[in-house]
């Protein structure tokens, strides 16, 4: 695990009030769940946990809250080519390793220059929206299991 700093529910309350949006128990529960899990979860996993805490919460609500958190910069939506998007509670730029055998996703620090990549894309006239660094391969435990 990295020593990542995750946005807090106070950050969420501040961001929602700044936009005149309501602070709902679902919104708080989704953020808490992302923090608790420490990053890289599917919307479905968040849904299962939040529904256990707040029965009656629908899956579209969870998706909408996750989109809202991404918009507010309190979560990062990751498309790592795994079929479903993952949500990361760690919002500062960082790359990921993805194991193609077990699907494990881990944070990768260092050697990542998102601003440089965006600047290069812009120089080519490209309207950059997001940058993702993905190192694909086989994780240490899968590699060990092969032997
Ligand atoms: Zn693996
Ligand atoms: Zn991450």
XYZ file of C-alpha atoms and ligand atoms in Angstrom:
149
model
C 0.000 0.000 0.000
C 1.155 3.511 -0.719
C 0.868 6.335 1.769
C -1.755 8.049 -0.343
C -3.864 10.904 0.919
C -7.511 10.466 0.070
C -10.151 13.184 -0.081
C -12.242 13.320 3.089
C -15.974 13.663 3.621
C -15.239 17.244 4.726
C -13.752 17.876 1.253
C -16.942 16.486 -0.253
C -19.221 18.611 1.925
C -17.204 21.721 0.995
C -17.268 20.890 -2.735
C -21.016 20.163 -2.752
C -21.875 23.346 -0.840
C -19.686 25.383 -3.202
C -21.840 24.124 -6.075
C -25.108 24.423 -4.198
C -25.619 20.661 -4.303
C -27.107 18.621 -1.521
C -25.022 16.565 0.880
C -26.764 13.193 0.810
C -26.091 10.069 2.823
C -25.379 8.185 -0.433
C -22.771 10.710 -1.553
C -21.015 10.512 1.810
C -21.243 6.705 1.894
C -19.681 6.335 -1.586
C -16.740 8.557 -0.678
C -16.232 6.717 2.632
C -16.310 3.403 0.785
C -13.660 4.548 -1.712
C -11.455 5.696 1.163
C -11.992 2.476 3.110
C -11.021 0.319 0.143
C -8.029 2.465 -0.681
C -8.518 2.709 -4.420
C -9.213 0.786 -7.620
C -12.746 -0.480 -7.140
C -15.524 -1.125 -9.604
C -18.811 0.730 -9.357
C -20.456 -2.614 -8.683
C -18.284 -3.304 -5.625
C -19.073 0.161 -4.266
C -22.753 -0.479 -4.919
C -22.744 -3.786 -3.007
C -21.148 -2.200 0.070
C -23.221 0.978 0.071
C -26.451 -0.961 -0.434
C -25.606 -3.030 2.655
C -25.253 0.210 4.606
C -28.131 2.115 2.993
C -30.742 -0.362 1.764
C -32.747 0.946 -1.171
C -29.783 2.616 -2.849
C -29.996 1.905 -6.568
C -27.141 1.072 -8.850
C -27.778 4.119 -11.139
C -27.507 6.323 -8.040
C -24.095 4.850 -7.270
C -22.920 5.411 -10.850
C -24.175 8.995 -10.727
C -22.413 9.646 -7.412
C -19.150 8.182 -8.732
C -19.394 10.430 -11.806
C -20.065 13.406 -9.560
C -17.059 12.603 -7.354
C -14.855 12.343 -10.467
C -16.197 15.671 -11.694
C -15.459 17.278 -8.337
C -11.922 15.901 -8.400
C -12.558 13.741 -5.310
C -12.115 10.436 -7.154
C -10.474 9.383 -10.397
C -12.224 7.265 -12.954
C -9.752 4.866 -14.541
C -10.164 3.003 -17.752
C -7.357 0.479 -17.668
C -8.744 -1.741 -20.394
C -10.183 -4.248 -17.918
C -13.750 -4.167 -19.195
C -15.195 -2.054 -16.425
C -13.987 1.286 -15.165
C -12.318 1.464 -11.785
C -12.580 4.315 -9.320
C -9.536 5.475 -7.431
C -9.692 7.381 -4.157
C -6.201 8.675 -4.799
C -6.621 11.721 -6.995
C -3.113 13.043 -7.564
C -1.490 11.898 -10.841
C -0.004 8.423 -10.673
C 0.338 5.444 -12.957
C -0.810 1.847 -12.497
C 0.414 -1.660 -13.069
C -2.209 -4.104 -14.305
C -1.725 -7.870 -14.127
C -3.128 -9.554 -17.197
C -3.562 -12.883 -15.341
C -5.379 -11.905 -12.141
C -6.401 -8.349 -12.986
C -4.642 -6.906 -9.919
C -4.174 -3.140 -10.156
C -1.469 -1.405 -8.135
C -0.254 2.166 -7.904
C 2.958 3.001 -9.664
C 4.979 5.979 -8.581
C 7.768 7.730 -10.395
C 8.701 8.261 -13.998
C 5.363 9.745 -14.936
C 5.093 13.207 -16.445
C 1.386 13.797 -17.141
C 1.875 17.552 -17.673
C 4.586 16.889 -20.256
C 2.368 14.387 -22.066
C -0.557 16.825 -22.108
C 1.708 19.646 -23.352
C 3.016 17.429 -26.165
C -0.525 16.422 -27.153
C -1.651 20.068 -27.140
C 1.340 21.061 -29.261
C -0.003 18.642 -31.858
C -3.415 20.303 -31.720
C -4.934 17.517 -29.633
C -7.539 18.500 -27.022
C -6.248 16.370 -24.149
C -8.754 15.311 -21.515
C -6.920 12.771 -19.408
C -3.658 10.866 -19.262
C -3.307 7.304 -18.092
C -0.052 5.471 -17.552
C -0.623 1.726 -17.564
C 2.154 -0.814 -17.266
C 0.639 -4.145 -18.268
C 2.191 -7.501 -17.466
C 2.239 -10.195 -14.786
C 2.245 -9.385 -11.066
C 4.789 -10.849 -8.627
C 2.402 -13.400 -7.097
C 1.170 -14.655 -10.470
C 4.770 -14.931 -11.672
C 5.699 -16.903 -8.520
C 2.749 -19.266 -8.984
C 4.002 -20.220 -12.417
C 7.144 -21.801 -11.041
Zn -1.515 -11.331 -11.023
Zn -4.265 4.344 -8.180
